[in-house]
Amino acid sequence: MARYIGKRLIYMFITLALIATFTFFLMKILPGSPIASADKLSPEQRAVVEARYGLDQPLPVQYFDYMFGLLQGDLGISINQFKGANVTDVILSRMGPSAQIGFQGMLLGTVLGILFGMVAALRQNTWVDYGSTIVAIIGISIPSFVFASMLQYWLGLKWDLFPVALWKDGFMSSVLPSIALAMFPLATAARFIRTEMIEVLGSDYITLAKAKGASGSEIAFKHAFRNALIPLITVLGPMAVSILTGSLVVEQIFAIPGIGEQFVKSIMVNDFSIIMGTTIFFSVFLIVVILVVDILYGVIDPRIRLSGGKS
Amino acid sequence: MEKILQVKDLELSFHTFGGEVKAIRGVNFDLYKGETLAIVGESGSGKSVTTKSIMRLLPEATSEFKNGEILFGGRDLTKLSDKEMQKIRGKDISMIFQDPMTSLNPTMPIGRQITEPILKHQKISKDEAKKVAIDLLRLVGMPKPELRMKQYPHQFSGGQRQRIVIAIALACNPQILIADEPTTALDVTIQAQILELMKDLQKKIDTSIIFITHDLGVVANVADRVAVMYGGKIVEIGTVDEIFYNPQHPYTWGLLSSMPSMDAEDAKLYAIPGTPPDLLDPPKGDAFALRSEYAMKIDMEQPPPFFKVSDTHMAATWLLHPEAPAVEPPEMVIERMKKFPGSRYYEGSAN
Ligand SMILES: Nc1ncnc2c1ncn2[C@@H]1O[C@H](COP(=O)(O)OP(=O)(O)O)[C@@H](O)[C@H]1O
Ligand SMILES: [Mg+2]
């Protein structure tokens, strides 16, 4: 197990290096300059500013400088969005709200999704089943910004249950964005669990459990649930991605000072080092999620043994 | 002998998109205390459905008892609530399934799978249940059972898994054990071992066994009596000797002829021509008539009743009607009948 994780860490490192390299050169190819109002500056002024951020160096030098900094955990300095602030500090200071709504959204979505899927499978072809299928379809097909706006209008404005936007009322402020983020994980989990539960409930070992005298609930929870859970792990990765991309939009709509909101702004103002830093931060997050998913597999499914040899 | 289970005029249908599948079309048999009754017949003849309906393991939504009763302990199992059935399943009646590779829960240690019915049906502590489980594993021939309780099904071979399934079935000393083709999915040597085990257990425990198989060779080994099923009905039932050496139904003749024999080296394996009847629209008369060279006109029109051959032997074929013409069974069946006192071809013990 330790050997397996060690090996995975090396792969993660290589993946990150590739992502950093790719993003770096992509940024350089794209038009636009991070220096605000660059057109209005005289060439001399411009040279001064560029020199300050090392932008006057040849590309390979810039690249190795950046990668070397990265090795030491230095993501560079914000060029214009946060004028000179350390990128790592910027990201860390913005992580709180993002992590909170992301975690709440994921938790709410998965738990409700599993519940919906279970109920739908156990009450197959009843209105409960159809109802939860409709919720799942809505959750997958309605884009999060539409859903977010609806939440703002109904729960925020009309019924005045939660703040419409901004990050001022602690937990209450996090409710609507969390719900908006929860929709995709909810729908995905519900669909997966339903399909899988129905398949598992039809398998021989469930018949054997019945033949032992197990009751309906014992069969559902002691025998079927754990087996139906296994494939859900495979979509935890895509769900985490949906939380990330969702947060870009949702944080904008709810004006939440999180990483997503800051990332979108940094793209608009071409803040090279913030874009790079956030991309790398997101990549680390995803790679860790994937590792956790693989480890979870072994925990939930005894047939999968993680070893150094094969996985 | 004491009857422990009586199946009377059982009719059961499945409701499918294609229509009503009449899977069981009037099945009658008794199971006596301590005996092994084999049910044989081609695949699709209704063996599994019959036994699953005794355990009430068929999908509630699509299956329906149309007629008849299943009497056990003075109660009609077809009428019991699910709660009442749960108390019987695994305790009074238990079941072994065909495929040991899929009949154990892959994410539950086998120890827990064995103790589950014990804890469910008996007032006993977890530790005691574990001891019982270990004893059961030893009984079914699992080496080092203590060490294996925490292991998962994938850590066992097919034969070992079937031993575990048997241990689960025996956990509460059931009065009836139903084994639905318990060796079919195993390879030949393992098959022999599991059969050996079952015969062994038969002697040690006082349980009535319903043994389903499509392999007549297995039947001769384990059964006291045999019921031959075809197209959702029992067509012939009798003691092992009666079925093997004095068979009366053309379908039984066909089954016996298609059995690979030990002595005939040149044996071309015989196969009954044609296919089993469509249970969506079962034939009016004898379901086997269309495949039988002995079919008469009445076979197409009226289902044959049971004719008594002996006190223990009955067959549903018009050939046994007093007015039916005498027919010659296939050669190899005659050879068998020559050895059976009471058959019309009996040649005496001098032979
Ligand atoms: N759940 C079901 N739904 C519809 N038809 C079924 C179902 N189970 C069994 N049948 C049908 O009932 C008949 C008897 O099947 P079965 O008892 O499994 O045969 P076997 O003798 O091989 O065990 C077959 O025609 C089969 O197609
Ligand atoms: Mg079967």
PDB file of N, CA and C in Angstrom, chain A residues 207-288:
ATOM      1  N   THR A 207     -30.504 -13.073  -3.732  1.00  0.00           N
ATOM      2  CA  THR A 207     -31.455 -14.182  -3.598  1.00  0.00           C
ATOM      3  C   THR A 207     -31.037 -15.086  -2.440  1.00  0.00           C
ATOM      4  N   LEU A 208     -29.729 -15.328  -2.330  1.00  0.00           N
ATOM      5  CA  LEU A 208     -29.266 -16.167  -1.227  1.00  0.00           C
ATOM      6  C   LEU A 208     -29.558 -15.496   0.116  1.00  0.00           C
ATOM      7  N   ALA A 209     -29.347 -14.174   0.168  1.00  0.00           N
ATOM      8  CA  ALA A 209     -29.638 -13.453   1.413  1.00  0.00           C
ATOM      9  C   ALA A 209     -31.117 -13.591   1.767  1.00  0.00           C
ATOM     10  N   LYS A 210     -31.968 -13.497   0.750  1.00  0.00           N
ATOM     11  CA  LYS A 210     -33.405 -13.692   0.985  1.00  0.00           C
ATOM     12  C   LYS A 210     -33.659 -15.103   1.488  1.00  0.00           C
ATOM     13  N   ALA A 211     -32.963 -16.063   0.865  1.00  0.00           N
ATOM     14  CA  ALA A 211     -33.165 -17.459   1.241  1.00  0.00           C
ATOM     15  C   ALA A 211     -32.718 -17.732   2.675  1.00  0.00           C
ATOM     16  N   LYS A 212     -31.887 -16.825   3.226  1.00  0.00           N
ATOM     17  CA  LYS A 212     -31.478 -16.975   4.619  1.00  0.00           C
ATOM     18  C   LYS A 212     -32.522 -16.422   5.568  1.00  0.00           C
ATOM     19  N   GLY A 213     -33.487 -15.714   5.013  1.00  0.00           N
ATOM     20  CA  GLY A 213     -34.521 -15.122   5.852  1.00  0.00           C
ATOM     21  C   GLY A 213     -34.303 -13.637   6.130  1.00  0.00           C
ATOM     22  N   ALA A 214     -33.375 -13.006   5.416  1.00  0.00           N
ATOM     23  CA  ALA A 214     -33.136 -11.579   5.621  1.00  0.00           C
ATOM     24  C   ALA A 214     -34.371 -10.770   5.215  1.00  0.00           C
ATOM     25  N   SER A 215     -34.619  -9.677   5.946  1.00  0.00           N
ATOM     26  CA  SER A 215     -35.777  -8.835   5.637  1.00  0.00           C
ATOM     27  C   SER A 215     -35.424  -7.846   4.539  1.00  0.00           C
ATOM     28  N   GLY A 216     -36.431  -7.174   4.024  1.00  0.00           N
ATOM     29  CA  GLY A 216     -36.218  -6.214   2.945  1.00  0.00           C
ATOM     30  C   GLY A 216     -35.169  -5.174   3.280  1.00  0.00           C
ATOM     31  N   SER A 217     -35.229  -4.619   4.487  1.00  0.00           N
ATOM     32  CA  SER A 217     -34.281  -3.555   4.810  1.00  0.00           C
ATOM     33  C   SER A 217     -32.883  -4.131   5.041  1.00  0.00           C
ATOM     34  N   GLU A 218     -32.813  -5.327   5.600  1.00  0.00           N
ATOM     35  CA  GLU A 218     -31.486  -5.948   5.771  1.00  0.00           C
ATOM     36  C   GLU A 218     -30.845  -6.194   4.414  1.00  0.00           C
ATOM     37  N   ILE A 219     -31.660  -6.605   3.461  1.00  0.00           N
ATOM     38  CA  ILE A 219     -31.136  -6.865   2.124  1.00  0.00           C
ATOM     39  C   ILE A 219     -30.654  -5.562   1.488  1.00  0.00           C
ATOM     40  N   ALA A 220     -31.468  -4.522   1.615  1.00  0.00           N
ATOM     41  CA  ALA A 220     -31.093  -3.251   0.998  1.00  0.00           C
ATOM     42  C   ALA A 220     -29.827  -2.683   1.631  1.00  0.00           C
ATOM     43  N   PHE A 221     -29.757  -2.689   2.953  1.00  0.00           N
ATOM     44  CA  PHE A 221     -28.650  -1.976   3.589  1.00  0.00           C
ATOM     45  C   PHE A 221     -27.447  -2.854   3.897  1.00  0.00           C
ATOM     46  N   LYS A 222     -27.684  -4.086   4.371  1.00  0.00           N
ATOM     47  CA  LYS A 222     -26.533  -4.916   4.726  1.00  0.00           C
ATOM     48  C   LYS A 222     -25.888  -5.538   3.489  1.00  0.00           C
ATOM     49  N   HIS A 223     -26.709  -5.862   2.496  1.00  0.00           N
ATOM     50  CA  HIS A 223     -26.151  -6.599   1.356  1.00  0.00           C
ATOM     51  C   HIS A 223     -25.992  -5.762   0.094  1.00  0.00           C
ATOM     52  N   ALA A 224     -27.030  -5.009  -0.249  1.00  0.00           N
ATOM     53  CA  ALA A 224     -27.002  -4.360  -1.563  1.00  0.00           C
ATOM     54  C   ALA A 224     -26.215  -3.049  -1.551  1.00  0.00           C
ATOM     55  N   PHE A 225     -26.396  -2.259  -0.505  1.00  0.00           N
ATOM     56  CA  PHE A 225     -25.896  -0.885  -0.516  1.00  0.00           C
ATOM     57  C   PHE A 225     -24.399  -0.798  -0.817  1.00  0.00           C
ATOM     58  N   ARG A 226     -23.622  -1.546  -0.053  1.00  0.00           N
ATOM     59  CA  ARG A 226     -22.179  -1.446  -0.211  1.00  0.00           C
ATOM     60  C   ARG A 226     -21.735  -1.824  -1.624  1.00  0.00           C
ATOM     61  N   ASN A 227     -22.391  -2.848  -2.156  1.00  0.00           N
ATOM     62  CA  ASN A 227     -22.028  -3.275  -3.512  1.00  0.00           C
ATOM     63  C   ASN A 227     -22.460  -2.257  -4.561  1.00  0.00           C
ATOM     64  N   ALA A 228     -23.561  -1.581  -4.281  1.00  0.00           N
ATOM     65  CA  ALA A 228     -24.039  -0.587  -5.240  1.00  0.00           C
ATOM     66  C   ALA A 228     -23.202   0.684  -5.177  1.00  0.00           C
ATOM     67  N   LEU A 229     -22.503   0.839  -4.056  1.00  0.00           N
ATOM     68  CA  LEU A 229     -21.728   2.060  -3.849  1.00  0.00           C
ATOM     69  C   LEU A 229     -20.450   2.083  -4.688  1.00  0.00           C
ATOM     70  N   ILE A 230     -19.948   0.887  -4.996  1.00  0.00           N
ATOM     71  CA  ILE A 230     -18.629   0.809  -5.628  1.00  0.00           C
ATOM     72  C   ILE A 230     -18.519   1.643  -6.907  1.00  0.00           C
ATOM     73  N   PRO A 231     -19.460   1.493  -7.850  1.00  0.00           N
ATOM     74  CA  PRO A 231     -19.302   2.279  -9.080  1.00  0.00           C
ATOM     75  C   PRO A 231     -19.469   3.775  -8.869  1.00  0.00           C
ATOM     76  N   LEU A 232     -20.104   4.164  -7.772  1.00  0.00           N
ATOM     77  CA  LEU A 232     -20.264   5.600  -7.512  1.00  0.00           C
ATOM     78  C   LEU A 232     -18.893   6.251  -7.332  1.00  0.00           C
ATOM     79  N   ILE A 233     -17.957   5.470  -6.795  1.00  0.00           N
ATOM     80  CA  ILE A 233     -16.623   6.019  -6.572  1.00  0.00           C
ATOM     81  C   ILE A 233     -16.018   6.493  -7.884  1.00  0.00           C
ATOM     82  N   THR A 234     -16.330   5.791  -8.963  1.00  0.00           N
ATOM     83  CA  THR A 234     -15.743   6.186 -10.245  1.00  0.00           C
ATOM     84  C   THR A 234     -16.180   7.579 -10.667  1.00  0.00           C
ATOM     85  N   VAL A 235     -17.370   8.003 -10.244  1.00  0.00           N
ATOM     86  CA  VAL A 235     -17.812   9.325 -10.679  1.00  0.00           C
ATOM     87  C   VAL A 235     -17.481  10.407  -9.664  1.00  0.00           C
ATOM     88  N   LEU A 236     -16.847  10.025  -8.549  1.00  0.00           N
ATOM     89  CA  LEU A 236     -16.439  11.064  -7.595  1.00  0.00           C
ATOM     90  C   LEU A 236     -15.492  12.045  -8.270  1.00  0.00           C
ATOM     91  N   GLY A 237     -14.622  11.542  -9.141  1.00  0.00           N
ATOM     92  CA  GLY A 237     -13.690  12.392  -9.866  1.00  0.00           C
ATOM     93  C   GLY A 237     -14.415  13.442 -10.696  1.00  0.00           C
ATOM     94  N   PRO A 238     -15.242  12.981 -11.666  1.00  0.00           N
ATOM     95  CA  PRO A 238     -16.028  13.936 -12.446  1.00  0.00           C
ATOM     96  C   PRO A 238     -16.867  14.869 -11.574  1.00  0.00           C
ATOM     97  N   MET A 239     -17.354  14.377 -10.452  1.00  0.00           N
ATOM     98  CA  MET A 239     -18.139  15.242  -9.568  1.00  0.00           C
ATOM     99  C   MET A 239     -17.275  16.367  -9.013  1.00  0.00           C
ATOM    100  N   ALA A 240     -16.055  15.998  -8.608  1.00  0.00           N
ATOM    101  CA  ALA A 240     -15.152  17.023  -8.078  1.00  0.00           C
ATOM    102  C   ALA A 240     -14.866  18.064  -9.153  1.00  0.00           C
ATOM    103  N   VAL A 241     -14.699  17.598 -10.397  1.00  0.00           N
ATOM    104  CA  VAL A 241     -14.478  18.538 -11.493  1.00  0.00           C
ATOM    105  C   VAL A 241     -15.678  19.468 -11.624  1.00  0.00           C
ATOM    106  N   SER A 242     -16.876  18.880 -11.514  1.00  0.00           N
ATOM    107  CA  SER A 242     -18.066  19.708 -11.668  1.00  0.00           C
ATOM    108  C   SER A 242     -18.152  20.751 -10.566  1.00  0.00           C
ATOM    109  N   ILE A 243     -17.694  20.385  -9.376  1.00  0.00           N
ATOM    110  CA  ILE A 243     -17.686  21.356  -8.280  1.00  0.00           C
ATOM    111  C   ILE A 243     -16.718  22.491  -8.612  1.00  0.00           C
ATOM    112  N   LEU A 244     -15.558  22.130  -9.165  1.00  0.00           N
ATOM    113  CA  LEU A 244     -14.560  23.145  -9.514  1.00  0.00           C
ATOM    114  C   LEU A 244     -15.083  24.094 -10.581  1.00  0.00           C
ATOM    115  N   THR A 245     -15.510  23.508 -11.703  1.00  0.00           N
ATOM    116  CA  THR A 245     -15.976  24.363 -12.798  1.00  0.00           C
ATOM    117  C   THR A 245     -17.241  25.095 -12.379  1.00  0.00           C
ATOM    118  N   GLY A 246     -18.085  24.375 -11.604  1.00  0.00           N
ATOM    119  CA  GLY A 246     -19.299  25.023 -11.127  1.00  0.00           C
ATOM    120  C   GLY A 246     -18.971  26.231 -10.276  1.00  0.00           C
ATOM    121  N   SER A 247     -17.914  26.101  -9.480  1.00  0.00           N
ATOM    122  CA  SER A 247     -17.605  27.205  -8.574  1.00  0.00           C
ATOM    123  C   SER A 247     -17.168  28.448  -9.335  1.00  0.00           C
ATOM    124  N   LEU A 248     -16.597  28.256 -10.546  1.00  0.00           N
ATOM    125  CA  LEU A 248     -16.215  29.424 -11.350  1.00  0.00           C
ATOM    126  C   LEU A 248     -17.449  30.277 -11.624  1.00  0.00           C
ATOM    127  N   VAL A 249     -18.529  29.602 -11.986  1.00  0.00           N
ATOM    128  CA  VAL A 249     -19.753  30.298 -12.348  1.00  0.00           C
ATOM    129  C   VAL A 249     -20.514  30.743 -11.101  1.00  0.00           C
ATOM    130  N   VAL A 250     -20.688  29.789 -10.199  1.00  0.00           N
ATOM    131  CA  VAL A 250     -21.520  30.057  -9.028  1.00  0.00           C
ATOM    132  C   VAL A 250     -20.940  31.173  -8.169  1.00  0.00           C
ATOM    133  N   GLU A 251     -19.621  31.185  -8.019  1.00  0.00           N
ATOM    134  CA  GLU A 251     -19.018  32.231  -7.198  1.00  0.00           C
ATOM    135  C   GLU A 251     -19.198  33.602  -7.841  1.00  0.00           C
ATOM    136  N   GLN A 252     -19.159  33.626  -9.169  1.00  0.00           N
ATOM    137  CA  GLN A 252     -19.439  34.886  -9.868  1.00  0.00           C
ATOM    138  C   GLN A 252     -20.856  35.360  -9.559  1.00  0.00           C
ATOM    139  N   ILE A 253     -21.812  34.449  -9.745  1.00  0.00           N
ATOM    140  CA  ILE A 253     -23.215  34.821  -9.610  1.00  0.00           C
ATOM    141  C   ILE A 253     -23.540  35.272  -8.197  1.00  0.00           C
ATOM    142  N   PHE A 254     -22.998  34.567  -7.213  1.00  0.00           N
ATOM    143  CA  PHE A 254     -23.309  34.920  -5.823  1.00  0.00           C
ATOM    144  C   PHE A 254     -22.293  35.896  -5.231  1.00  0.00           C
ATOM    145  N   ALA A 255     -21.380  36.373  -6.075  1.00  0.00           N
ATOM    146  CA  ALA A 255     -20.359  37.310  -5.623  1.00  0.00           C
ATOM    147  C   ALA A 255     -19.663  36.812  -4.369  1.00  0.00           C
ATOM    148  N   ILE A 256     -19.161  35.606  -4.444  1.00  0.00           N
ATOM    149  CA  ILE A 256     -18.458  35.031  -3.292  1.00  0.00           C
ATOM    150  C   ILE A 256     -16.963  35.191  -3.500  1.00  0.00           C
ATOM    151  N   PRO A 257     -16.273  35.742  -2.534  1.00  0.00           N
ATOM    152  CA  PRO A 257     -14.830  35.975  -2.702  1.00  0.00           C
ATOM    153  C   PRO A 257     -14.037  34.687  -2.614  1.00  0.00           C
ATOM    154  N   GLY A 258     -14.224  33.808  -3.554  1.00  0.00           N
ATOM    155  CA  GLY A 258     -13.524  32.521  -3.529  1.00  0.00           C
ATOM    156  C   GLY A 258     -12.511  32.425  -4.646  1.00  0.00           C
ATOM    157  N   ILE A 259     -11.913  31.260  -4.771  1.00  0.00           N
ATOM    158  CA  ILE A 259     -10.879  31.066  -5.790  1.00  0.00           C
ATOM    159  C   ILE A 259     -11.474  31.174  -7.194  1.00  0.00           C
ATOM    160  N   GLY A 260     -12.648  30.639  -7.360  1.00  0.00           N
ATOM    161  CA  GLY A 260     -13.276  30.634  -8.674  1.00  0.00           C
ATOM    162  C   GLY A 260     -13.489  32.047  -9.171  1.00  0.00           C
ATOM    163  N   GLU A 261     -14.026  32.860  -8.316  1.00  0.00           N
ATOM    164  CA  GLU A 261     -14.316  34.234  -8.711  1.00  0.00           C
ATOM    165  C   GLU A 261     -13.033  34.966  -9.078  1.00  0.00           C
ATOM    166  N   GLN A 262     -12.015  34.741  -8.231  1.00  0.00           N
ATOM    167  CA  GLN A 262     -10.742  35.412  -8.472  1.00  0.00           C
ATOM    168  C   GLN A 262     -10.075  34.885  -9.736  1.00  0.00           C
ATOM    169  N   PHE A 263     -10.275  33.613 -10.032  1.00  0.00           N
ATOM    170  CA  PHE A 263      -9.685  32.984 -11.217  1.00  0.00           C
ATOM    171  C   PHE A 263     -10.275  33.618 -12.475  1.00  0.00           C
ATOM    172  N   VAL A 264     -11.595  33.748 -12.487  1.00  0.00           N
ATOM    173  CA  VAL A 264     -12.254  34.335 -13.646  1.00  0.00           C
ATOM    174  C   VAL A 264     -11.747  35.764 -13.880  1.00  0.00           C
ATOM    175  N   LYS A 265     -11.641  36.517 -12.781  1.00  0.00           N
ATOM    176  CA  LYS A 265     -11.163  37.902 -12.927  1.00  0.00           C
ATOM    177  C   LYS A 265      -9.734  37.934 -13.440  1.00  0.00           C
ATOM    178  N   SER A 266      -8.909  37.026 -12.915  1.00  0.00           N
ATOM    179  CA  SER A 266      -7.504  37.045 -13.316  1.00  0.00           C
ATOM    180  C   SER A 266      -7.375  36.758 -14.806  1.00  0.00           C
ATOM    181  N   ILE A 267      -8.297  35.943 -15.335  1.00  0.00           N
ATOM    182  CA  ILE A 267      -8.252  35.669 -16.767  1.00  0.00           C
ATOM    183  C   ILE A 267      -8.623  36.929 -17.544  1.00  0.00           C
ATOM    184  N   MET A 268      -9.616  37.641 -17.008  1.00  0.00           N
ATOM    185  CA  MET A 268     -10.058  38.844 -17.724  1.00  0.00           C
ATOM    186  C   MET A 268      -8.976  39.911 -17.749  1.00  0.00           C
ATOM    187  N   VAL A 269      -8.163  39.978 -16.677  1.00  0.00           N
ATOM    188  CA  VAL A 269      -7.120  41.000 -16.663  1.00  0.00           C
ATOM    189  C   VAL A 269      -5.752  40.444 -17.020  1.00  0.00           C
ATOM    190  N   ASN A 270      -5.753  39.150 -17.475  1.00  0.00           N
ATOM    191  CA  ASN A 270      -4.489  38.596 -17.939  1.00  0.00           C
ATOM    192  C   ASN A 270      -3.402  38.517 -16.887  1.00  0.00           C
ATOM    193  N   ASP A 271      -3.821  38.278 -15.622  1.00  0.00           N
ATOM    194  CA  ASP A 271      -2.782  38.201 -14.588  1.00  0.00           C
ATOM    195  C   ASP A 271      -2.117  36.836 -14.639  1.00  0.00           C
ATOM    196  N   PHE A 272      -1.040  36.820 -15.401  1.00  0.00           N
ATOM    197  CA  PHE A 272      -0.336  35.596 -15.710  1.00  0.00           C
ATOM    198  C   PHE A 272      -0.064  34.709 -14.494  1.00  0.00           C
ATOM    199  N   SER A 273       0.520  35.256 -13.461  1.00  0.00           N
ATOM    200  CA  SER A 273       0.941  34.386 -12.365  1.00  0.00           C
ATOM    201  C   SER A 273      -0.246  33.871 -11.547  1.00  0.00           C
ATOM    202  N   ILE A 274      -1.324  34.659 -11.481  1.00  0.00           N
ATOM    203  CA  ILE A 274      -2.506  34.164 -10.771  1.00  0.00           C
ATOM    204  C   ILE A 274      -3.141  33.019 -11.558  1.00  0.00           C
ATOM    205  N   ILE A 275      -3.220  33.192 -12.880  1.00  0.00           N
ATOM    206  CA  ILE A 275      -3.812  32.138 -13.704  1.00  0.00           C
ATOM    207  C   ILE A 275      -3.026  30.845 -13.548  1.00  0.00           C
ATOM    208  N   MET A 276      -1.701  30.977 -13.688  1.00  0.00           N
ATOM    209  CA  MET A 276      -0.832  29.802 -13.544  1.00  0.00           C
ATOM    210  C   MET A 276      -1.019  29.164 -12.168  1.00  0.00           C
ATOM    211  N   GLY A 277      -0.973  29.981 -11.158  1.00  0.00           N
ATOM    212  CA  GLY A 277      -1.049  29.488  -9.779  1.00  0.00           C
ATOM    213  C   GLY A 277      -2.353  28.762  -9.528  1.00  0.00           C
ATOM    214  N   THR A 278      -3.458  29.371  -9.981  1.00  0.00           N
ATOM    215  CA  THR A 278      -4.763  28.755  -9.722  1.00  0.00           C
ATOM    216  C   THR A 278      -4.897  27.450 -10.505  1.00  0.00           C
ATOM    217  N   THR A 279      -4.417  27.467 -11.759  1.00  0.00           N
ATOM    218  CA  THR A 279      -4.474  26.235 -12.552  1.00  0.00           C
ATOM    219  C   THR A 279      -3.742  25.109 -11.838  1.00  0.00           C
ATOM    220  N   ILE A 280      -2.552  25.430 -11.365  1.00  0.00           N
ATOM    221  CA  ILE A 280      -1.772  24.396 -10.692  1.00  0.00           C
ATOM    222  C   ILE A 280      -2.472  23.951  -9.409  1.00  0.00           C
ATOM    223  N   PHE A 281      -3.049  24.897  -8.706  1.00  0.00           N
ATOM    224  CA  PHE A 281      -3.764  24.571  -7.479  1.00  0.00           C
ATOM    225  C   PHE A 281      -4.934  23.621  -7.781  1.00  0.00           C
ATOM    226  N   PHE A 282      -5.708  23.957  -8.803  1.00  0.00           N
ATOM    227  CA  PHE A 282      -6.830  23.086  -9.203  1.00  0.00           C
ATOM    228  C   PHE A 282      -6.328  21.693  -9.605  1.00  0.00           C
ATOM    229  N   SER A 283      -5.212  21.678 -10.349  1.00  0.00           N
ATOM    230  CA  SER A 283      -4.680  20.393 -10.791  1.00  0.00           C
ATOM    231  C   SER A 283      -4.306  19.524  -9.603  1.00  0.00           C
ATOM    232  N   VAL A 284      -3.624  20.143  -8.624  1.00  0.00           N
ATOM    233  CA  VAL A 284      -3.238  19.382  -7.434  1.00  0.00           C
ATOM    234  C   VAL A 284      -4.495  18.809  -6.782  1.00  0.00           C
ATOM    235  N   PHE A 285      -5.504  19.656  -6.668  1.00  0.00           N
ATOM    236  CA  PHE A 285      -6.754  19.224  -6.050  1.00  0.00           C
ATOM    237  C   PHE A 285      -7.321  17.989  -6.762  1.00  0.00           C
ATOM    238  N   LEU A 286      -7.402  18.071  -8.091  1.00  0.00           N
ATOM    239  CA  LEU A 286      -7.981  16.958  -8.851  1.00  0.00           C
ATOM    240  C   LEU A 286      -7.153  15.685  -8.747  1.00  0.00           C
ATOM    241  N   ILE A 287      -5.831  15.868  -8.830  1.00  0.00           N
ATOM    242  CA  ILE A 287      -4.968  14.686  -8.772  1.00  0.00           C
ATOM    243  C   ILE A 287      -5.107  13.999  -7.418  1.00  0.00           C
ATOM    244  N   VAL A 288      -5.215  14.812  -6.371  1.00  0.00           N
ATOM    245  CA  VAL A 288      -5.398  14.227  -5.038  1.00  0.00           C
ATOM    246  C   VAL A 288      -6.749  13.508  -4.963  1.00  0.00           C
TER     247      VAL A 288
END
